[in-house]
Short mmCIF file of C-alpha atoms in Angstrom, two decimals:
data_model
loop_
_atom_site.label_atom_id
_atom_site.label_comp_id
_atom_site.label_asym_id
_atom_site.label_seq_id
_atom_site.Cartn_x
_atom_site.Cartn_y
_atom_site.Cartn_z
CA GLY T 1 -18.70 -5.88 -11.94
CA PRO T 2 -15.75 -4.11 -10.40
CA ARG T 3 -12.37 -4.67 -12.01
CA VAL T 4 -9.75 -4.66 -9.27
CA LEU T 5 -6.00 -5.27 -9.56
CA LEU T 6 -4.56 -6.52 -6.24
CA VAL T 7 -0.78 -6.00 -5.88
CA GLU T 8 1.08 -7.62 -2.97
CA VAL T 9 4.86 -7.91 -2.77
CA PHE T 10 4.79 -9.72 0.57
CA TYR T 11 2.58 -12.66 -0.34
CA GLY T 12 2.85 -14.57 2.91
CA GLY T 13 1.29 -14.69 6.36
CA SER T 14 -1.52 -12.21 7.04
CA HIS T 15 -0.77 -10.36 3.78
CA LYS T 16 -1.55 -13.56 1.84
CA GLN T 17 -4.66 -14.15 3.93
CA LEU T 18 -6.01 -10.69 3.08
CA ILE T 19 -5.25 -10.94 -0.64
CA ASP T 20 -6.78 -14.44 -0.81
CA LEU T 21 -9.89 -13.18 1.03
CA LEU T 22 -10.27 -10.23 -1.35
CA GLU T 23 -9.69 -12.42 -4.41
CA ARG T 24 -12.39 -14.87 -3.26
CA ASN T 25 -14.91 -12.11 -2.57
CA ILE T 26 -14.36 -9.52 -5.31
CA SER T 27 -15.72 -10.39 -8.71
CA GLY T 28 -13.45 -9.48 -11.60
CA CYS T 29 -10.15 -9.07 -9.75
CA SER T 30 -6.64 -10.18 -10.61
CA VAL T 31 -3.61 -10.57 -8.37
CA ILE T 32 0.05 -9.66 -8.86
CA THR T 33 2.32 -11.08 -6.16
CA LEU T 34 5.88 -11.90 -5.24
CA PRO T 35 6.73 -14.85 -3.05
CA ARG T 36 7.30 -13.89 0.58
CA GLN T 37 11.07 -14.45 0.42
CA GLU T 38 11.48 -11.86 -2.37
CA MET T 39 9.84 -9.10 -0.32
CA ALA T 40 13.05 -7.86 1.30
CA LEU T 41 14.53 -6.96 -2.06
CA GLU T 42 11.35 -5.75 -3.72
CA GLY T 43 10.01 -3.80 -0.74
CA GLU T 44 13.08 -1.57 -0.71
CA ASN T 45 13.73 -1.23 -4.43
CA CYS T 46 12.06 1.83 -5.97
CA ARG T 47 13.11 1.06 -9.53
CA THR T 48 11.23 -2.16 -10.13
CA ALA T 49 7.66 -3.30 -9.96
CA PRO T 50 6.33 -6.74 -9.11
CA GLN T 51 6.01 -9.21 -11.95
CA PRO T 52 2.70 -10.98 -12.44
CA ASP T 53 2.40 -14.56 -11.27
CA ARG T 54 -0.29 -15.01 -13.92
CA PRO T 55 -0.51 -14.19 -17.62
CA HIS T 56 -0.45 -10.47 -18.40
CA VAL T 57 -3.82 -8.75 -18.15
CA SER T 58 -4.45 -5.38 -19.77
CA ILE T 59 -4.54 -2.54 -17.24
CA LEU T 60 -7.24 -0.91 -19.38
CA SER T 61 -9.85 -3.29 -17.98
CA TYR T 62 -9.28 -2.22 -14.35
CA ARG T 63 -10.87 0.55 -12.32
CA VAL T 64 -9.14 0.02 -8.95
CA LEU T 65 -5.54 -0.69 -7.93
CA PHE T 66 -5.24 -2.11 -4.40
CA SER T 67 -1.73 -2.43 -2.99
CA SER T 68 -0.05 -3.01 0.32
CA SER T 69 1.97 -0.28 2.02
CA VAL T 70 4.87 -2.73 1.87
CA LEU T 71 5.08 -1.82 -1.82
CA LYS T 72 7.38 1.17 -1.40
CA THR T 73 7.57 1.35 -5.17
CA CYS T 74 3.98 2.59 -5.35
CA VAL T 75 4.70 6.24 -6.07
CA SER T 76 7.43 5.63 -8.65
CA TRP T 77 5.49 2.72 -10.15
CA TRP T 78 2.26 4.72 -10.34
CA HIS T 79 4.09 7.68 -11.92
CA SER T 80 6.09 5.54 -14.36
CA ARG T 81 2.93 3.87 -15.63
CA PRO T 82 0.61 6.47 -17.22
CA ASP T 83 -1.99 3.74 -17.74
CA LEU T 84 -2.35 3.51 -13.93
CA ALA T 85 -3.14 7.23 -13.50
CA ARG T 86 -6.87 6.83 -14.13
CA LEU T 87 -7.26 3.98 -11.63
CA LYS T 88 -8.54 4.58 -8.12
CA LYS T 89 -5.56 3.78 -5.90
CA VAL T 90 -6.20 2.03 -2.57
CA LEU T 91 -3.26 1.66 -0.18
CA TYR T 92 -3.55 -0.88 2.66
CA PHE T 93 -1.55 -0.81 5.91
CA HIS T 94 -1.17 -3.99 7.94
CA GLU T 95 0.80 -1.96 10.47
CA ASN T 96 2.02 1.58 11.02
CA GLN T 97 5.02 1.74 8.70
CA LEU T 98 6.35 4.89 10.38
CA VAL T 99 6.95 3.18 13.73
CA TYR T 100 6.89 -0.57 13.01
CA PRO T 101 9.06 -2.29 12.21
CA VAL T 102 11.52 -0.02 14.00
CA ARG T 103 14.00 1.26 11.43
CA GLN T 104 16.24 4.21 10.74
CA ASP T 105 15.12 4.30 7.11
CA ARG T 106 14.14 7.93 6.50
CA ASN T 107 13.70 7.47 2.74
CA GLY T 108 11.35 4.54 3.29
CA THR T 109 9.38 6.50 5.86
CA PHE T 110 9.10 9.48 3.53
CA SER T 111 7.98 7.24 0.66
CA THR T 112 5.30 5.72 2.91
CA ALA T 113 3.92 9.19 3.63
CA THR T 114 4.12 10.32 -0.01
CA THR T 115 2.50 7.10 -1.21
CA SER T 116 -0.36 7.85 1.19
CA LEU T 117 -0.67 11.32 -0.34
CA VAL T 118 -0.89 9.88 -3.87
CA ALA T 119 -3.43 7.20 -2.91
CA ASP T 120 -7.14 7.92 -3.25
CA ILE T 121 -8.03 5.77 -0.24
CA VAL T 122 -5.76 4.74 2.64
CA VAL T 123 -6.97 1.68 4.55
CA PHE T 124 -5.70 0.45 7.93
CA ASN T 125 -6.37 -2.80 9.77
CA SER T 126 -7.05 -0.97 13.06
CA THR T 127 -7.88 2.46 14.43
CA PHE T 128 -4.70 2.27 16.51
CA ASN T 129 -2.51 1.82 13.42
CA MET T 130 -4.31 4.62 11.59
CA GLU T 131 -4.04 7.10 14.47
CA SER T 132 -0.44 6.20 15.32
CA PHE T 133 0.52 6.59 11.64
CA LEU T 134 -1.17 9.97 11.26
CA SER T 135 0.12 11.31 14.59
CA SER T 136 3.72 10.29 13.81
CA ILE T 137 3.84 12.16 10.48
CA PRO T 138 4.39 15.71 11.87
CA SER T 139 7.38 14.69 14.02
CA PHE T 140 8.89 12.82 11.09
CA MET T 141 8.43 15.80 8.75
CA LYS T 142 10.28 18.03 11.24
CA LYS T 143 13.41 15.93 10.60
CA ILE T 144 13.48 16.96 6.95
CA PRO T 145 16.13 19.71 6.64
CA ASP T 146 14.45 21.89 4.02
CA HIS T 147 11.41 22.04 1.72
CA ARG T 148 9.31 20.36 4.39
CA PRO T 149 5.86 19.36 3.27
CA ARG T 150 3.29 20.81 5.67
CA ASP T 151 0.06 19.36 6.98
CA VAL T 152 0.71 15.98 5.37
CA ASP T 153 -1.29 14.23 8.10
CA LEU T 154 -4.23 16.60 7.53
CA LEU T 155 -4.15 15.88 3.80
CA ILE T 156 -4.09 12.10 4.33
CA ARG T 157 -6.68 11.86 7.15
CA PRO T 158 -9.83 12.43 5.02
CA LYS T 159 -8.78 9.52 2.78
CA CYS T 160 -8.37 7.08 5.70
CA LEU T 161 -10.64 4.29 6.81
CA VAL T 162 -10.34 1.16 8.93
CA LEU T 163 -11.12 -2.29 7.53
CA TYR T 164 -11.34 -5.09 10.07
CA TYR T 165 -11.23 -8.65 8.79
CA LEU T 166 -10.78 -12.08 10.30
CA PRO T 167 -7.46 -13.54 9.13
CA GLY T 168 -8.83 -17.05 9.31
CA PRO T 169 -11.81 -19.14 10.35
CA LEU T 170 -13.04 -18.90 13.91
CA PRO T 171 -12.12 -21.86 16.15
#
């Protein structure tokens, strides 16, 4: 069956619900998480990667790497780990990281866009979040003083899809 590595640095709330749902329903997957309270540090730090909450599992057995867009380390982590290069990379957005939460963090915004470029598949939890993310990229790129990447939104769009899921049981 499929061998999927799920990586979530914000293992709380709806992020936890999604990872738990995927873990229950995907045969042959493993999870790497950080507790919710560690997310603030990890989500902003591009030099570290999450540590497994389970015994180490060889990356060689995996075909897919699924990670949350909260993991701003994705690009540097993926590039610093040659063993991850062959994996299909799926990036999941719970919200549009370019407009929510409201921040003045240009580096984080740029890393969100570049992570989307590196990913093989970019998944959103709603059409609204997907469209608002893609439509906000050109205006953000205009703020870059030089060596502006062009058509980033057009390069990302074909890789996008929307995945709706129920965060919990129906009442």
